PDB file of C-alpha atoms in Angstrom:
ATOM      1  CA  MET A   2     111.952 110.466 119.564  1.00 53.00           C
ATOM      2  CA  PRO A   3     114.505 112.617 121.421  1.00 57.00           C
ATOM      3  CA  ILE A   4     113.381 115.834 123.085  1.00 54.00           C
ATOM      4  CA  PRO A   5     114.849 118.897 121.339  1.00 52.00           C
ATOM      5  CA  LYS A   6     117.223 120.899 123.508  1.00 54.00           C
ATOM      6  CA  GLN A   7     116.507 124.254 121.864  1.00 56.00           C
ATOM      7  CA  PRO A   8     114.569 125.822 124.810  1.00 58.00           C
ATOM      8  CA  ILE A   9     117.521 125.134 127.134  1.00 58.00           C
ATOM      9  CA  LEU A  10     119.917 126.748 124.650  1.00 57.00           C
ATOM     10  CA  ILE A  11     117.639 129.772 124.358  1.00 58.00           C
ATOM     11  CA  ARG A  12     117.595 130.178 128.171  1.00 60.00           C
ATOM     12  CA  ILE A  13     121.403 129.895 128.263  1.00 66.00           C
ATOM     13  CA  ARG A  14     121.739 132.524 125.508  1.00 73.00           C
ATOM     14  CA  LEU A  15     119.275 134.860 127.251  1.00 74.00           C
ATOM     15  CA  ARG A  16     121.232 134.516 130.489  1.00 77.00           C
ATOM     16  CA  HIS A  17     124.390 135.440 128.597  1.00 80.00           C
ATOM     17  CA  PHE A  18     122.652 138.495 127.077  1.00 78.00           C
ATOM     18  CA  THR A  19     121.483 139.693 130.497  1.00 81.00           C
ATOM     19  CA  HIS A  20     124.788 138.931 132.271  1.00 82.00           C
ATOM     20  CA  ASP A  21     127.308 140.069 129.638  1.00 83.00           C
ATOM     21  CA  PRO A  22     129.965 142.001 131.612  1.00 84.00           C
ATOM     22  CA  GLU A  23     130.778 144.160 128.560  1.00 84.00           C
ATOM     23  CA  ARG A  24     127.202 145.501 128.435  1.00 81.00           C
ATOM     24  CA  HIS A  25     126.338 145.197 132.136  1.00 82.00           C
ATOM     25  CA  PRO A  26     129.284 145.899 134.468  1.00 84.00           C
ATOM     26  CA  ASP A  27     128.882 143.850 137.655  1.00 85.00           C
ATOM     27  CA  PRO A  28     125.828 141.956 136.290  1.00 84.00           C
ATOM     28  CA  GLU A  29     125.025 140.147 139.565  1.00 81.00           C
ATOM     29  CA  ALA A  30     124.617 143.403 141.523  1.00 82.00           C
ATOM     30  CA  PHE A  31     121.149 144.895 142.010  1.00 81.00           C
ATOM     31  CA  LYS A  32     121.448 148.303 140.355  1.00 83.00           C
ATOM     32  CA  PRO A  33     118.161 149.490 138.841  1.00 85.00           C
ATOM     33  CA  GLU A  34     119.742 152.861 138.084  1.00 88.00           C
ATOM     34  CA  ARG A  35     121.828 151.182 135.368  1.00 87.00           C
ATOM     35  CA  PHE A  36     118.792 151.400 133.049  1.00 87.00           C
ATOM     36  CA  MET A  37     118.224 155.148 133.602  1.00 88.00           C
ATOM     37  CA  ALA A  38     119.856 158.001 131.699  1.00 87.00           C
ATOM     38  CA  MET A  39     121.416 160.331 134.294  1.00 85.00           C
ATOM     39  CA  ASP A  40     124.204 162.939 134.286  1.00 85.00           C
ATOM     40  CA  GLY A  41     126.198 161.590 131.346  1.00 84.00           C
ATOM     41  CA  HIS A  42     125.438 157.937 132.148  1.00 82.00           C
ATOM     42  CA  THR A  43     124.256 156.039 129.067  1.00 85.00           C
ATOM     43  CA  PRO A  44     121.599 153.535 130.103  1.00 88.00           C
ATOM     44  CA  GLU A  45     122.379 149.862 129.622  1.00 86.00           C
ATOM     45  CA  PRO A  46     120.140 147.808 127.280  1.00 83.00           C
ATOM     46  CA  ASP A  47     116.774 147.022 128.871  1.00 83.00           C
ATOM     47  CA  PRO A  48     116.456 143.211 129.153  1.00 82.00           C
ATOM     48  CA  HIS A  49     112.665 143.495 129.219  1.00 82.00           C
ATOM     49  CA  LYS A  50     112.790 143.954 125.442  1.00 79.00           C
ATOM     50  CA  PHE A  51     113.999 140.401 124.818  1.00 79.00           C
ATOM     51  CA  VAL A  52     113.547 138.154 127.900  1.00 82.00           C
ATOM     52  CA  PHE A  53     109.992 137.295 126.821  1.00 85.00           C
ATOM     53  CA  GLY A  54     111.234 136.310 123.368  1.00 82.00           C
ATOM     54  CA  PHE A  55     111.233 138.256 120.141  1.00 78.00           C
ATOM     55  CA  GLY A  56     109.775 138.235 116.677  1.00 82.00           C
ATOM     56  CA  ARG A  57     107.011 135.758 115.950  1.00 84.00           C
ATOM     57  CA  ARG A  58     107.947 133.714 119.017  1.00 81.00           C
ATOM     58  CA  VAL A  59     107.338 136.434 121.603  1.00 85.00           C
ATOM     59  CA  CYS A  60     105.449 135.217 124.679  1.00 88.00           C
ATOM     60  CA  PRO A  61     101.787 136.266 124.444  1.00 89.00           C
ATOM     61  CA  GLY A  62     101.558 136.173 128.252  1.00 91.00           C
ATOM     62  CA  SER A  63     104.196 138.876 128.771  1.00 89.00           C
ATOM     63  CA  TYR A  64     101.531 141.596 129.158  1.00 91.00           C
ATOM     64  CA  LEU A  65      99.669 139.518 131.737  1.00 94.00           C
ATOM     65  CA  ALA A  66     102.933 138.786 133.579  1.00 92.00           C
ATOM     66  CA  ASP A  67     103.869 142.488 133.673  1.00 92.00           C
ATOM     67  CA  ALA A  68     100.426 143.574 134.883  1.00 95.00           C
ATOM     68  CA  THR A  69     100.263 140.830 137.529  1.00 96.00           C
ATOM     69  CA  LEU A  70     103.722 141.648 138.859  1.00 93.00           C
ATOM     70  CA  PHE A  71     102.944 145.383 138.972  1.00 95.00           C
ATOM     71  CA  LEU A  72      99.653 144.837 140.834  1.00 96.00           C
ATOM     72  CA  THR A  73     101.201 142.380 143.300  1.00 94.00           C
ATOM     73  CA  ILE A  74     104.025 144.781 144.172  1.00 94.00           C
ATOM     74  CA  ALA A  75     101.716 147.824 144.342  1.00 96.00           C
ATOM     75  CA  GLN A  76      99.215 146.049 146.613  1.00 93.00           C
ATOM     76  CA  SER A  77     101.977 144.770 148.892  1.00 93.00           C
ATOM     77  CA  LEU A  78     103.560 148.205 149.211  1.00 94.00           C
ATOM     78  CA  ALA A  79     100.130 149.768 149.883  1.00 93.00           C
ATOM     79  CA  VAL A  80      99.476 147.726 153.049  1.00 94.00           C
ATOM     80  CA  PHE A  81     102.925 146.749 154.374  1.00 94.00           C
ATOM     81  CA  ASN A  82     105.994 148.584 155.660  1.00 93.00           C
ATOM     82  CA  MET A  83     109.051 146.596 154.587  1.00 88.00           C
ATOM     83  CA  SER A  84     112.466 147.199 156.084  1.00 86.00           C
ATOM     84  CA  ARG A  85     115.589 145.568 157.381  1.00 80.00           C
ATOM     85  CA  PRO A  86     115.307 144.095 160.848  1.00 75.00           C
ATOM     86  CA  GLU A  87     116.421 146.506 163.594  1.00 75.00           C
ATOM     87  CA  ASN A  88     119.490 144.433 164.436  1.00 71.00           C
ATOM     88  CA  GLY A  89     120.214 143.406 160.816  1.00 61.00           C
ATOM     89  CA  ASP A  90     123.407 144.232 159.023  1.00 64.00           C
ATOM     90  CA  ASP A  91     124.075 144.591 155.302  1.00 62.00           C
ATOM     91  CA  GLU A  92     125.477 141.060 154.967  1.00 64.00           C
ATOM     92  CA  GLN A  93     122.165 139.551 156.108  1.00 61.00           C
ATOM     93  CA  CYS A  94     120.333 141.545 153.406  1.00 65.00           C
ATOM     94  CA  LYS A  95     122.660 140.609 150.537  1.00 70.00           C
ATOM     95  CA  PRO A  96     120.574 138.916 147.789  1.00 72.00           C
ATOM     96  CA  GLU A  97     121.588 135.355 146.975  1.00 79.00           C
ATOM     97  CA  PHE A  98     119.742 132.902 144.772  1.00 80.00           C
ATOM     98  CA  LEU A  99     119.265 129.149 144.830  1.00 81.00           C
ATOM     99  CA  ALA A 100     120.261 127.220 141.718  1.00 79.00           C
ATOM    100  CA  GLY A 101     117.665 125.407 139.654  1.00 75.00           C
ATOM    101  CA  VAL A 102     115.504 125.607 136.557  1.00 74.00           C
ATOM    102  CA  VAL A 103     113.479 128.298 138.322  1.00 76.00           C
ATOM    103  CA  SER A 104     115.778 130.347 140.532  1.00 76.00           C
ATOM    104  CA  HIS A 105     114.448 131.464 143.924  1.00 80.00           C
ATOM    105  CA  PRO A 106     115.997 133.844 146.429  1.00 82.00           C
ATOM    106  CA  SER A 107     117.598 132.143 149.391  1.00 83.00           C
ATOM    107  CA  PRO A 108     116.040 132.880 152.803  1.00 81.00           C
ATOM    108  CA  PHE A 109     116.893 136.299 154.240  1.00 78.00           C
ATOM    109  CA  LYS A 110     115.899 138.381 157.250  1.00 79.00           C
ATOM    110  CA  ASN A 111     113.588 141.357 156.897  1.00 82.00           C
ATOM    111  CA  ALA A 112     110.773 143.106 158.750  1.00 85.00           C
ATOM    112  CA  ILE A 113     107.308 143.174 157.162  1.00 89.00           C
ATOM    113  CA  LYS A 114     104.597 144.865 159.205  1.00 93.00           C
ATOM    114  CA  PRO A 115     101.112 146.217 158.366  1.00 94.00           C
ATOM    115  CA  ARG A 116     101.099 149.999 157.901  1.00 94.00           C
ATOM    116  CA  SER A 117      98.286 150.535 160.428  1.00 95.00           C
ATOM    117  CA  LEU A 118      95.622 148.752 162.474  1.00 95.00           C
ATOM    118  CA  HIS A 119      93.178 149.331 159.607  1.00 95.00           C
ATOM    119  CA  HIS A 120      95.548 147.597 157.159  1.00 93.00           C
ATOM    120  CA  GLU A 121      96.031 144.717 159.593  1.00 93.00           C
ATOM    121  CA  MET A 122      92.244 144.237 159.836  1.00 93.00           C
ATOM    122  CA  LEU A 123      92.004 144.302 156.023  1.00 90.00           C
ATOM    123  CA  ILE A 124      94.667 141.579 155.717  1.00 88.00           C
ATOM    124  CA  LYS A 125      92.980 139.412 158.371  1.00 90.00           C
ATOM    125  CA  SER A 126      89.605 139.784 156.633  1.00 92.00           C
ATOM    126  CA  LEU A 127      91.170 138.315 153.497  1.00 88.00           C
ATOM    127  CA  GLU A 128      92.271 135.288 155.517  1.00 87.00           C
ATOM    128  CA  ASP A 129      88.586 134.613 156.250  1.00 88.00           C
ATOM    129  CA  ILE A 130      87.657 134.820 152.570  1.00 90.00           C
ATOM    130  CA  TYR A 131      90.701 132.915 151.279  1.00 88.00           C
ATOM    131  CA  PRO A 132      91.828 130.524 154.042  1.00 85.00           C
ATOM    132  CA  TRP A 133      95.343 129.144 153.978  1.00 82.00           C
ATOM    133  CA  GLN A 134      95.531 125.730 152.327  1.00 82.00           C
ATOM    134  CA  GLN A 135      98.361 123.261 152.355  1.00 81.00           C
ATOM    135  CA  SER A 136      99.971 122.948 148.917  1.00 78.00           C
ATOM    136  CA  ASP A 137     100.312 119.714 146.966  1.00 78.00           C
ATOM    137  CA  GLY A 138     104.099 120.090 146.894  1.00 74.00           C
ATOM    138  CA  GLU A 139     104.747 117.129 149.189  1.00 79.00           C
ATOM    139  CA  ALA A 140     102.522 114.798 147.152  1.00 79.00           C
ATOM    140  CA  LEU A 141     104.072 115.972 143.910  1.00 75.00           C
ATOM    141  CA  GLY A 142     107.575 115.425 145.318  1.00 74.00           C
ATOM    142  CA  HIS A 143     106.910 111.706 145.706  1.00 76.00           C
ATOM    143  CA  MET A 144     105.615 111.132 142.172  1.00 75.00           C
ATOM    144  CA  THR A 145     107.631 108.851 139.919  1.00 74.00           C
ATOM    145  CA  ARG A 146     107.335 107.774 136.303  1.00 65.00           C
TER     146      ARG A 146
END
């Protein structure tokens, strides 16, 4: 029995909706202000309203995904100062993404430092509770059917 290709078509359509140059000028540029109403600027359609699906097929995990992402970002910003490296230029900080089913940002240079000695001790205490473990990525990479 052949595998239906509908999920791939849905992802392609969603990408078109979120990258339509008529609705989103310069869709590849990072411009969060495009979704805010300011000084005569009409906000562009918010993709959050449809990227998790719509109607009866909406993803039930969208609320969990939103909450997890918010908490991860808030906790990271609470303990780290993030900035460009001192000798970095704008070209080194330009966002680029790797192709694939799940797109990841390509490596880039930045400076991430604990906000204070207290924050550094907090981060190191978590390493004692949750030690670093090697992932199973290498083993999974060698699996065949």
